Coordinates of C-alpha atoms (C1' of nucleotides) in Angstrom, one line a residue:
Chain A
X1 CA 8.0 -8.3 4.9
X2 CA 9.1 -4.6 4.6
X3 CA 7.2 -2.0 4.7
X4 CA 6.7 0.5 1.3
X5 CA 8.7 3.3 3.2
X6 CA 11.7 0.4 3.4
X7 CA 11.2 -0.8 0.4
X8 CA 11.6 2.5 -1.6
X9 CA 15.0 3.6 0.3
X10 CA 16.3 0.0 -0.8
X11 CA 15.0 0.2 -4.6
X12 CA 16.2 4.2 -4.6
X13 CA 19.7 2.8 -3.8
X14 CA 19.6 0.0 -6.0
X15 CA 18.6 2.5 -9.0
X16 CA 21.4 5.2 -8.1
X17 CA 23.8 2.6 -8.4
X18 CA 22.6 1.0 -11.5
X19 CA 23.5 4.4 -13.1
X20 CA 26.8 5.2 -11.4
X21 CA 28.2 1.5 -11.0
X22 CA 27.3 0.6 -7.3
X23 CA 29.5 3.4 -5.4
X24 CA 27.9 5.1 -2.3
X25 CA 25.1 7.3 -2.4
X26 CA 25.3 10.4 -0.8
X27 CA 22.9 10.5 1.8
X28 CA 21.7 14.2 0.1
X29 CA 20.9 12.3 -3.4
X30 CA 19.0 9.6 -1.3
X31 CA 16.8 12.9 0.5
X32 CA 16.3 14.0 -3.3
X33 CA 15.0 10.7 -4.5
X34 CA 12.8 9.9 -2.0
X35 CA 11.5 13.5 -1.2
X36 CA 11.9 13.9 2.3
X37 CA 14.0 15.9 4.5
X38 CA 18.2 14.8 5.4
X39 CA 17.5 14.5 8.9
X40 CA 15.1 12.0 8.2
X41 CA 17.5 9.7 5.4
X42 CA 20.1 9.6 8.6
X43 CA 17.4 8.7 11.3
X44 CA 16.1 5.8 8.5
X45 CA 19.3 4.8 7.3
X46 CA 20.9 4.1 10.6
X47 CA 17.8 1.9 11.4
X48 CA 18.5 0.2 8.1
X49 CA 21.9 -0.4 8.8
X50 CA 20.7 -1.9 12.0
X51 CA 18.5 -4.4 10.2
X52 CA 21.7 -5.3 8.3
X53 CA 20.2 -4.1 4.8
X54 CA 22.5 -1.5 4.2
X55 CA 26.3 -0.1 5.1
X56 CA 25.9 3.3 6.3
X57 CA 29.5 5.4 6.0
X58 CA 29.3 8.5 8.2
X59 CA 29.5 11.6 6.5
X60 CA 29.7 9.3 2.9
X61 CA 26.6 7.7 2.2
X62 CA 25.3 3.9 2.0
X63 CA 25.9 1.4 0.1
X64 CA 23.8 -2.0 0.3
X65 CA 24.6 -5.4 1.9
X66 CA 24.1 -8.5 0.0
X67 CA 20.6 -8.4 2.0
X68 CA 19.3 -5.5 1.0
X69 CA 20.3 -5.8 -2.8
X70 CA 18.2 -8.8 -3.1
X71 CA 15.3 -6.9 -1.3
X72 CA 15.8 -4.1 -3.2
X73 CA 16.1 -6.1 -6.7
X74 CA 13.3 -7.6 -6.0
X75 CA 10.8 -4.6 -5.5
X76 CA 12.6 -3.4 -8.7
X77 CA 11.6 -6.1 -10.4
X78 CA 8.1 -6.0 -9.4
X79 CA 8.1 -2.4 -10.3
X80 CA 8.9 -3.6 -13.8
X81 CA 7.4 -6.2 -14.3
X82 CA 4.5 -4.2 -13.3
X83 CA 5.2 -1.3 -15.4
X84 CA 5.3 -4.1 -18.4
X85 CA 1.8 -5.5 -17.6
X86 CA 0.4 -2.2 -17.2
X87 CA 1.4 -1.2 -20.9
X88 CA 1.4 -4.6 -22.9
X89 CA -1.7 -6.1 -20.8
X90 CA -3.8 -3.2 -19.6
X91 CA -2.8 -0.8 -22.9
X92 CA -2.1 1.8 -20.8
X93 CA -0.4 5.1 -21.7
X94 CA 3.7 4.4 -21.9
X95 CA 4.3 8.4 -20.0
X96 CA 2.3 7.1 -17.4
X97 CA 2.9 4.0 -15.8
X98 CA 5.9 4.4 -13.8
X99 CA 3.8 6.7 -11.3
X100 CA 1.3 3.6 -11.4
X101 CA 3.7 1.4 -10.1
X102 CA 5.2 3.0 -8.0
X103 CA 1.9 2.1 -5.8
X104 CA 1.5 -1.2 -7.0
X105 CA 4.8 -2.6 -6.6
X106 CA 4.1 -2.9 -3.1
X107 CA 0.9 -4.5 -2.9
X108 CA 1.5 -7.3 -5.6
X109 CA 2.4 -10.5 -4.0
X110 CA 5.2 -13.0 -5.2
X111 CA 3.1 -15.2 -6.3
X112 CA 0.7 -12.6 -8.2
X113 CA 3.6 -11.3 -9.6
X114 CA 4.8 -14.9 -11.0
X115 CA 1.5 -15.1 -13.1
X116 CA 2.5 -11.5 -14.1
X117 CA 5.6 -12.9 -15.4
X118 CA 4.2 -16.1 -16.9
X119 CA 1.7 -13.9 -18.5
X120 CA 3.8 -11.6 -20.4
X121 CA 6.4 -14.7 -21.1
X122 CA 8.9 -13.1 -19.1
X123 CA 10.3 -10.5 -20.8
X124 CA 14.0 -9.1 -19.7
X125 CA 13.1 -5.1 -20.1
X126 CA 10.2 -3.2 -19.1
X127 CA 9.2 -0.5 -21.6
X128 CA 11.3 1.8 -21.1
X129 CA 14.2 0.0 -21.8
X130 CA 15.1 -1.4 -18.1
X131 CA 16.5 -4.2 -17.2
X132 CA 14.2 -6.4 -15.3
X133 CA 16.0 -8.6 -12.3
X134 CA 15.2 -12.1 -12.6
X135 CA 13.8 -13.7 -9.6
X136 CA 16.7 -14.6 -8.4
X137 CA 17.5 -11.4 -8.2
X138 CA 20.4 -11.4 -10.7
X139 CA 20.4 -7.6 -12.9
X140 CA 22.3 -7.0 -16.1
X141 CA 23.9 -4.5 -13.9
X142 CA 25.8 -1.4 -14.8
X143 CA 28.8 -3.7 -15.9
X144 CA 26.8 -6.0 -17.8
X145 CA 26.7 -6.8 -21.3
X146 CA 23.5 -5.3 -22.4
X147 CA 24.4 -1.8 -20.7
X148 CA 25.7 -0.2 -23.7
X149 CA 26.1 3.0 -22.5
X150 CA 26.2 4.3 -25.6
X151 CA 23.6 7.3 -25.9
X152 CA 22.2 10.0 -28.8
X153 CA 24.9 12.2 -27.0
X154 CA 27.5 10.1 -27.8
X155 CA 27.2 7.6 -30.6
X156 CA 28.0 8.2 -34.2
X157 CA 26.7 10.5 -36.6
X158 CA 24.8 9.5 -39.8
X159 CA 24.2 5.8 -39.0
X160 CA 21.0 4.1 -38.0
X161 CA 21.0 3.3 -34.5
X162 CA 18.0 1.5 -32.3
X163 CA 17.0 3.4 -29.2
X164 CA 17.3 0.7 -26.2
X165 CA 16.7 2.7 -23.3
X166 CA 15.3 6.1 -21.8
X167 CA 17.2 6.9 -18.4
X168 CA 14.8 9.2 -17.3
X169 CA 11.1 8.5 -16.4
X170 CA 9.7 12.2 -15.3
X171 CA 6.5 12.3 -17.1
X172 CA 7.3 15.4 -19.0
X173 CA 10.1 13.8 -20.2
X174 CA 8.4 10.7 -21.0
X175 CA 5.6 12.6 -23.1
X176 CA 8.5 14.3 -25.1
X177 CA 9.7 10.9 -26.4
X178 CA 6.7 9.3 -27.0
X179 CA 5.5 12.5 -29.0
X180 CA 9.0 12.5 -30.9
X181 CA 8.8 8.8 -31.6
X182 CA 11.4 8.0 -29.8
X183 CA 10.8 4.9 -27.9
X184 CA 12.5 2.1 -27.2
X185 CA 12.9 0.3 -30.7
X186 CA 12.6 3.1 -32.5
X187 CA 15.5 3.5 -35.8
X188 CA 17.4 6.5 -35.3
X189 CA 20.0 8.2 -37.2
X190 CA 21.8 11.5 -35.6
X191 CA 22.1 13.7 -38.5
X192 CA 24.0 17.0 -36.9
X193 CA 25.2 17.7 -33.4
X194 CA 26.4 21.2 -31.9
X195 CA 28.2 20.9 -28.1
X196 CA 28.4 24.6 -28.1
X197 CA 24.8 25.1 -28.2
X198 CA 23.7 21.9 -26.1
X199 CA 21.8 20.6 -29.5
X200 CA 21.4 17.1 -31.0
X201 CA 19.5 17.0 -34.2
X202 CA 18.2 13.6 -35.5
X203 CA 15.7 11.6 -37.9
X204 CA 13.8 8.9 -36.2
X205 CA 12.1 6.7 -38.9
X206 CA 8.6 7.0 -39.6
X207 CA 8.1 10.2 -37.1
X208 CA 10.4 13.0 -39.0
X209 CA 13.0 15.3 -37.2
X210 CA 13.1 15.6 -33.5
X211 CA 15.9 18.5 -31.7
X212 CA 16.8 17.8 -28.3
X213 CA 18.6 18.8 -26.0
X214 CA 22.4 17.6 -25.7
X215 CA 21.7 16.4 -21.9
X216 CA 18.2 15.0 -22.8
X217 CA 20.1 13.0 -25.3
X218 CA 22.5 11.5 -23.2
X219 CA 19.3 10.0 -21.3
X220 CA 18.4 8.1 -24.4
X221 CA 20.6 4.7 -25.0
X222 CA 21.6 3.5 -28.3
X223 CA 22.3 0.2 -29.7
X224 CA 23.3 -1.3 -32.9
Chain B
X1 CA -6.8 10.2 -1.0
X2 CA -7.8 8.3 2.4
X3 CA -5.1 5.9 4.2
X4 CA -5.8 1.9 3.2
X5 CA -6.5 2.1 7.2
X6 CA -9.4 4.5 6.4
X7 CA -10.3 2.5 3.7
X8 CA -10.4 -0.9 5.5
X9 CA -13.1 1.0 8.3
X10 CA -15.0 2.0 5.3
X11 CA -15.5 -1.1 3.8
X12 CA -16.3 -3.2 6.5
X13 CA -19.1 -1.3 7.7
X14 CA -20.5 -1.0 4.3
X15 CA -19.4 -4.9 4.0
X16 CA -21.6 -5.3 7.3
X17 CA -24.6 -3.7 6.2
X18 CA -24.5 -5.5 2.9
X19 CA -25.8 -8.5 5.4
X20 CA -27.7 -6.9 7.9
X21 CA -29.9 -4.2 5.7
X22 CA -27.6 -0.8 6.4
X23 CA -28.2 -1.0 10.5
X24 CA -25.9 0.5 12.8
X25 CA -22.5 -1.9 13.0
X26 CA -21.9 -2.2 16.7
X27 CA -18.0 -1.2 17.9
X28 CA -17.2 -4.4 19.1
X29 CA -17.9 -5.6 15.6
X30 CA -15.4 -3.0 14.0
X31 CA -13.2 -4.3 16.2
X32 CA -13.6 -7.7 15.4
X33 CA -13.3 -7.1 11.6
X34 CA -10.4 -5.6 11.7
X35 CA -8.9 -7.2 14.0
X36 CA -8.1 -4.0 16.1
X37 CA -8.6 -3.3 19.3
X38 CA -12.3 -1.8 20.7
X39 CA -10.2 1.5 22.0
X40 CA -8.5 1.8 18.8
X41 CA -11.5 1.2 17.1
X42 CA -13.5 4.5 19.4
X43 CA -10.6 6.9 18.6
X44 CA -10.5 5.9 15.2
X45 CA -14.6 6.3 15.0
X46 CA -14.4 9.8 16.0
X47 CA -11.9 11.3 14.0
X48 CA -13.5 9.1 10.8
X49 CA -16.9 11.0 12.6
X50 CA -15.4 14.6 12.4
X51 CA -14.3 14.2 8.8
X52 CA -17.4 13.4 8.0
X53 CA -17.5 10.0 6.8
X54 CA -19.7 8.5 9.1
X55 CA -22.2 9.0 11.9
X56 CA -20.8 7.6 15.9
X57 CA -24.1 6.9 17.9
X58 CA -22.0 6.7 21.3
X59 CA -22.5 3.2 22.9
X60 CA -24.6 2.4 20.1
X61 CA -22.5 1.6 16.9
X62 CA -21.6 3.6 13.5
X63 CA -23.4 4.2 10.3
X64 CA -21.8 5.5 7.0
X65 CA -22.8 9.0 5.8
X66 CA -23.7 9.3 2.0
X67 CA -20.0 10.6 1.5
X68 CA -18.4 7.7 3.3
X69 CA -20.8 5.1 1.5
X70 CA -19.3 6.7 -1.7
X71 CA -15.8 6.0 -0.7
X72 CA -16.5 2.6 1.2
X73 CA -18.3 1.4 -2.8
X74 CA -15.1 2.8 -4.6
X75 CA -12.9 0.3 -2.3
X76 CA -15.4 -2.6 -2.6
X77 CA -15.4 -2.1 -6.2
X78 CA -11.8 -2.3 -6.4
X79 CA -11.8 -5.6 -4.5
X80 CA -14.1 -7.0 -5.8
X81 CA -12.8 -6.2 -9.7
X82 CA -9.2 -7.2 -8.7
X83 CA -10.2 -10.6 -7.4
X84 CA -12.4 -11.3 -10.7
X85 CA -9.3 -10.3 -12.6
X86 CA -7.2 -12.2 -10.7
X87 CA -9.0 -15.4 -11.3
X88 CA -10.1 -14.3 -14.9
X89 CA -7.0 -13.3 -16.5
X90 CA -4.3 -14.3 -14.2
X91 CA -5.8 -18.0 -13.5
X92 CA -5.1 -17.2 -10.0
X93 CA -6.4 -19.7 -7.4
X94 CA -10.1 -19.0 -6.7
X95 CA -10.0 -19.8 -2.5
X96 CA -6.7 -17.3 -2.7
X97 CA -7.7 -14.1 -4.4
X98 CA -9.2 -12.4 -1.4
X99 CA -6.3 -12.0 0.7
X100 CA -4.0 -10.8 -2.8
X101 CA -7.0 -7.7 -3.0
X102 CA -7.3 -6.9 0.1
X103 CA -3.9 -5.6 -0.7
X104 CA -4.3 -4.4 -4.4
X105 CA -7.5 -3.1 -3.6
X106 CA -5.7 0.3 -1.9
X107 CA -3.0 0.3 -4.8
X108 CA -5.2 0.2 -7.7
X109 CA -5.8 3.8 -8.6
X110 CA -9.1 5.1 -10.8
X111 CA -7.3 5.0 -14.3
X112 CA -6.3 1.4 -13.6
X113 CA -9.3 0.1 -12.2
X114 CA -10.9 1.4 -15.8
X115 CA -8.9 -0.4 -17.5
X116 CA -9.5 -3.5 -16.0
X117 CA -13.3 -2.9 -16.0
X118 CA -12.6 -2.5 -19.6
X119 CA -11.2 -5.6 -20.3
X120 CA -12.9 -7.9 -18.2
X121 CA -16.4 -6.7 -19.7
X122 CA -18.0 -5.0 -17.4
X123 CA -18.7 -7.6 -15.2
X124 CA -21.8 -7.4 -12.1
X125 CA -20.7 -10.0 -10.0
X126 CA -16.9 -10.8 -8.8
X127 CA -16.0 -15.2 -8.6
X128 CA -17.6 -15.5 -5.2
X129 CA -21.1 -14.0 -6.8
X130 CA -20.8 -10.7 -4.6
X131 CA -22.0 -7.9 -6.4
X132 CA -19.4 -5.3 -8.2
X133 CA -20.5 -1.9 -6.8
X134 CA -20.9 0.4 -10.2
X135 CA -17.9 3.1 -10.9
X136 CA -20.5 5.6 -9.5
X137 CA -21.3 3.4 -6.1
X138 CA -24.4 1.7 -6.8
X139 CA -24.8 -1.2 -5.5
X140 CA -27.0 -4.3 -6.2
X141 CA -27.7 -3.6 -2.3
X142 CA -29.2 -6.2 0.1
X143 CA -32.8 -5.0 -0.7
X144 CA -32.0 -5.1 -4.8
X145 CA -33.4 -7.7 -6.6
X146 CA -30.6 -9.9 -7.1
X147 CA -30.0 -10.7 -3.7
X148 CA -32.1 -13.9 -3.2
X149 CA -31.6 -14.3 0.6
X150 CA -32.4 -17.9 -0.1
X151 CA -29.7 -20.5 0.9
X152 CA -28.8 -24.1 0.8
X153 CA -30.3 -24.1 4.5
X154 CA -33.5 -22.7 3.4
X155 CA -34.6 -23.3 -0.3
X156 CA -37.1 -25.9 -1.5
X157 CA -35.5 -29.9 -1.4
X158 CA -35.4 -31.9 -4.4
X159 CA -35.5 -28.8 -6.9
X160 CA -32.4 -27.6 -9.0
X161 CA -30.7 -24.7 -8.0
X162 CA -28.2 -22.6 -8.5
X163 CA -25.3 -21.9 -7.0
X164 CA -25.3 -17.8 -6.6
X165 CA -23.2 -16.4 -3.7
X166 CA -20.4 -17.5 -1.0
X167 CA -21.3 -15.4 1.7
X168 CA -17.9 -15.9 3.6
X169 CA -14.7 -15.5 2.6
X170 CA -12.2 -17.7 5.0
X171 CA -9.6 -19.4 2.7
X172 CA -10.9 -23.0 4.4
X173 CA -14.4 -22.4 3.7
X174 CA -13.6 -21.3 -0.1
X175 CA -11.7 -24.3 -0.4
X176 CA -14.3 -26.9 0.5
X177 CA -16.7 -25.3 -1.7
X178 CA -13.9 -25.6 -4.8
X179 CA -13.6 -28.9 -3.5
X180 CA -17.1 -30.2 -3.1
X181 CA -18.2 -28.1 -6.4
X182 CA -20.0 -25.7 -4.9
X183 CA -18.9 -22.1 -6.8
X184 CA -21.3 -20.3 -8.3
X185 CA -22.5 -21.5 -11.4
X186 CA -22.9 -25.1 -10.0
X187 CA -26.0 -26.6 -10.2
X188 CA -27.1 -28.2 -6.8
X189 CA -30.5 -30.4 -5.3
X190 CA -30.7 -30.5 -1.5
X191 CA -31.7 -34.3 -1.3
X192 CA -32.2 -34.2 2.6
X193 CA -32.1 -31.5 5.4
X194 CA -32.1 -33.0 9.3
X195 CA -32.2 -29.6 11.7
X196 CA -31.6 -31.5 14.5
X197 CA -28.1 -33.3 13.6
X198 CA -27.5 -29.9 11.8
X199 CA -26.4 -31.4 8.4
X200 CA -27.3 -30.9 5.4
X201 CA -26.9 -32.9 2.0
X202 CA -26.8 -32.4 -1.7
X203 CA -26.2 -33.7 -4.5
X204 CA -24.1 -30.9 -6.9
X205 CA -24.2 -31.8 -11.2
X206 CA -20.8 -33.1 -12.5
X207 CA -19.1 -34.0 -8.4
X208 CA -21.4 -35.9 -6.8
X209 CA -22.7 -35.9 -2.9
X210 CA -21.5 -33.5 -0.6
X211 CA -22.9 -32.8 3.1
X212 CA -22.5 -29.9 4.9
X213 CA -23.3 -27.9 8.4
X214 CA -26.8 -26.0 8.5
X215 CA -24.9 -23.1 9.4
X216 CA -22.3 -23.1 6.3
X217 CA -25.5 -24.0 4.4
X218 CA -26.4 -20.8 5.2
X219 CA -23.4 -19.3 3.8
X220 CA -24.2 -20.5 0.2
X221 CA -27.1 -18.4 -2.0
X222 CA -29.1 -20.2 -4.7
X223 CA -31.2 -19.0 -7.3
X224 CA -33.8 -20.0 -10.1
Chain C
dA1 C1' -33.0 -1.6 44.1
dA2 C1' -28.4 -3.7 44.3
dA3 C1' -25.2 -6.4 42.1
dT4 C1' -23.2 -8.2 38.1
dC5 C1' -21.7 -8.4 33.3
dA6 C1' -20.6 -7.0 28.8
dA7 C1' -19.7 -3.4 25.7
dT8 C1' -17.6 0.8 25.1
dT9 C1' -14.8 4.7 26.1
dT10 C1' -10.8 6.9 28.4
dT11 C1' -6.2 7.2 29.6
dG12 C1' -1.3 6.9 29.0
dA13 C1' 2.1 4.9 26.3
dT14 C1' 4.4 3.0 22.0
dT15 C1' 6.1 2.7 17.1
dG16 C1' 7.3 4.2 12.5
dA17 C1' 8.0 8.0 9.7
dT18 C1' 8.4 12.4 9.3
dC19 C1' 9.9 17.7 9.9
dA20 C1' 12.4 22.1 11.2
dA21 C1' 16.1 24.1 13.1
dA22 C1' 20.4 23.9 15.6
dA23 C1' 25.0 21.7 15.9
dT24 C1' 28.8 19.5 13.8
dA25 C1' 32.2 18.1 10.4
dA26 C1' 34.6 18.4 6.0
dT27 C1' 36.0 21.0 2.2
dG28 C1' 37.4 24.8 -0.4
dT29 C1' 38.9 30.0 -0.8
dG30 C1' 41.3 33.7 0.0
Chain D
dC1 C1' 45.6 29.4 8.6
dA2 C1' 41.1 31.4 9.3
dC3 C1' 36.7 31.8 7.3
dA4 C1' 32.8 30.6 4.6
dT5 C1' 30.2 27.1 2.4
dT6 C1' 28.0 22.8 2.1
dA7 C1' 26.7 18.1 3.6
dT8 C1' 25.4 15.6 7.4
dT9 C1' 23.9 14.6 12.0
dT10 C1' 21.4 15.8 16.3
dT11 C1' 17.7 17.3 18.8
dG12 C1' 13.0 17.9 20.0
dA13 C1' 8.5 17.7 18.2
dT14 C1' 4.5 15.9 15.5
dC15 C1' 1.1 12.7 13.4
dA16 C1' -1.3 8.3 12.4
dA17 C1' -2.3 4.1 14.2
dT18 C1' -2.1 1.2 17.5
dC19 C1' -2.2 -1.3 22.5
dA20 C1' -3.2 -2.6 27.4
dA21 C1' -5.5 -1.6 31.3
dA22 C1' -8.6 1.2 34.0
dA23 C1' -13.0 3.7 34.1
dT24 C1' -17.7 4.2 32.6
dT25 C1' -22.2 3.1 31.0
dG26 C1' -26.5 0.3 30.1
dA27 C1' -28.6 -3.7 30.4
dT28 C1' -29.6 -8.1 33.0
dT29 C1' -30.2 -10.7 37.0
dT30 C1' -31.2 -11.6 41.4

DNA sequence: AAATCAATTTTGATTGATCAAAATAATGTG
DNA sequence: CACATTATTTTGATCAATCAAAATTGATTT
């Protein structure tokens, strides 16, 4: 239907607003995301705009149409869906699977991707933590109940909490929380936390102490 | 590493020598299998030529070099592993999986393939009984001992066979053979063979009669 | 040998996606 | 307010892959 170039300025929207509640996107963050030059966001984004998929603001930035959120929720959801199989089916390493399908999620049909589903009894977050849409196309978006918001940067000291989500899937990063135990599920309790030096101190059960940076933590949900 | 347009020149000429013994794959027939056409096909020869991956005999045809064989085994592989777990542990259609890999097959990368080699058990032959080229591009080729050459329009009447190979992958064609009970594995006796009328008829264990052109015949390798 | 035919190659053009660099607009600073 | 800074848009060009239509070549027929 559309091709992977399309698809990945739809889903790169979709994403930025999942984690700034659906505002515009500068057409500068979209050239960051998808690693390519301004000019070429504008030339793309007008044609886009011409196919109806997304509202282009002059000088602003885009926002999607009805259209183009349900295309774009629906490569998301492949992507985690996929991201899931590769990890719960294939056993594949948790730091490394978002650059897998990042590929794949534009190769797997609809109706592959329904046996994926059916296969893992369709599960409502990927391993990170992620929402998955439904096929419908339906997110627990930025306002929805499960988006706690609520992160190691912020949450309370001394009490256990359950890591839901990492926002943040550079593999560097990635390898850091899988090494500190960290993952989604994970019991957590932050034990000390200084603002002045940018540190969060905490004791994840059954993996020690981990220090982290006070940015890095607010990449790590909470819950509980 | 190569564009899945590379790829797809690649594997059918290694795809057409796996039935005609490695000889030069005329342009027209390029052309054909991809559905291209024969101009695109020339300029896309050459520059495949200058990198290297395979030798243009002008007016003649092309062959794959040793370096292009390599890559054209690694894509067949992947196909041919994707459809087998498609069918295998999705419980995809078996008549359908070939169009799904011809897409998966460029997405699939090395450390994914593994995995499902892995879990699938190493297997030789994908659900249509075409050989699964090995991780370092051996193939059971068409002078290897598996490939029997003999068909349901050739082999001995009144003896039990085997089914071993669907030598054609049209959606219509793999659905008559799931329908008659023809997929590999089957067990089939050719009760009479009339040249002339160009029909031939069988009877295949566990679904009864089933009659079918000399030429499709041909299409359908027994063995033992 | 001349004429015909089919396969192949050339030619000139198009489309999607991209870039670098120049032009423009908005925004903030003194 | 004028000037500098930053984000965005324009402009002109490139690259991979393709096409249609014309030209060429080799083989086949007469």
């Amino acid at each position: 239907m559309f091709s992977s170039t399309v698809e990945n300025y739809l889903k790169a929207i979709l994403v930025h607003g999942e984690g700034s509640g659906g505002e515009v996107m500068p057409m500068g963050a979209l050239a960051e995301a998808l690693d390519v030059s301004p000019g070429t966001v504008t030339t793309m984004v007008k044609a886009l705009a011409g196919q109806g998929l997304l509202a282009h603001r002059p000088r602003e930035g885009v926002k999607l149409t009805k259209a183009g959120r349900a295309a774009a929720a629906a490569v998301l959801r492949k992507h985690r869906l996929v991201e899931t199989f590769l990890v719960t089916t294939l056993k594949m390493d948790w730091a490394g699977v978002h650059e897998e399908a990042e590929a794949l999620e534009h190769a797997v049909s609809d109706r592959v991707l329904e046996r994926i589903d059916e296969l893992l009894g369709h599960p409502t977050v990927d391993p990170h933590g992620d929402p998955i849409p439904s096929a419908k196309g339906e997110m627990a978006g930025p306002g929805g109940a499960s988006s706690s918001r609520l992160t190691l940067a912020s949450c309370e000291l001394k009490t256990q909490w359950s890591v839901a989500r990492i926002r943040d899937q550079t593999p560097a990063f990635l390898n850091f929380i899988r090494d500190t135990g960290l993952k989604p599920g994970a019991r957590v309790r932050v034990t000390r936390r200084d603002p002045a030096g940018g540190v969060v101190c905490c004791e994840v059960k059954g993996a020690g102490e981990a220090v982290i940076g006070l940015g890095e933590a607010g990449n790590i949900e909470v819950r509980k």
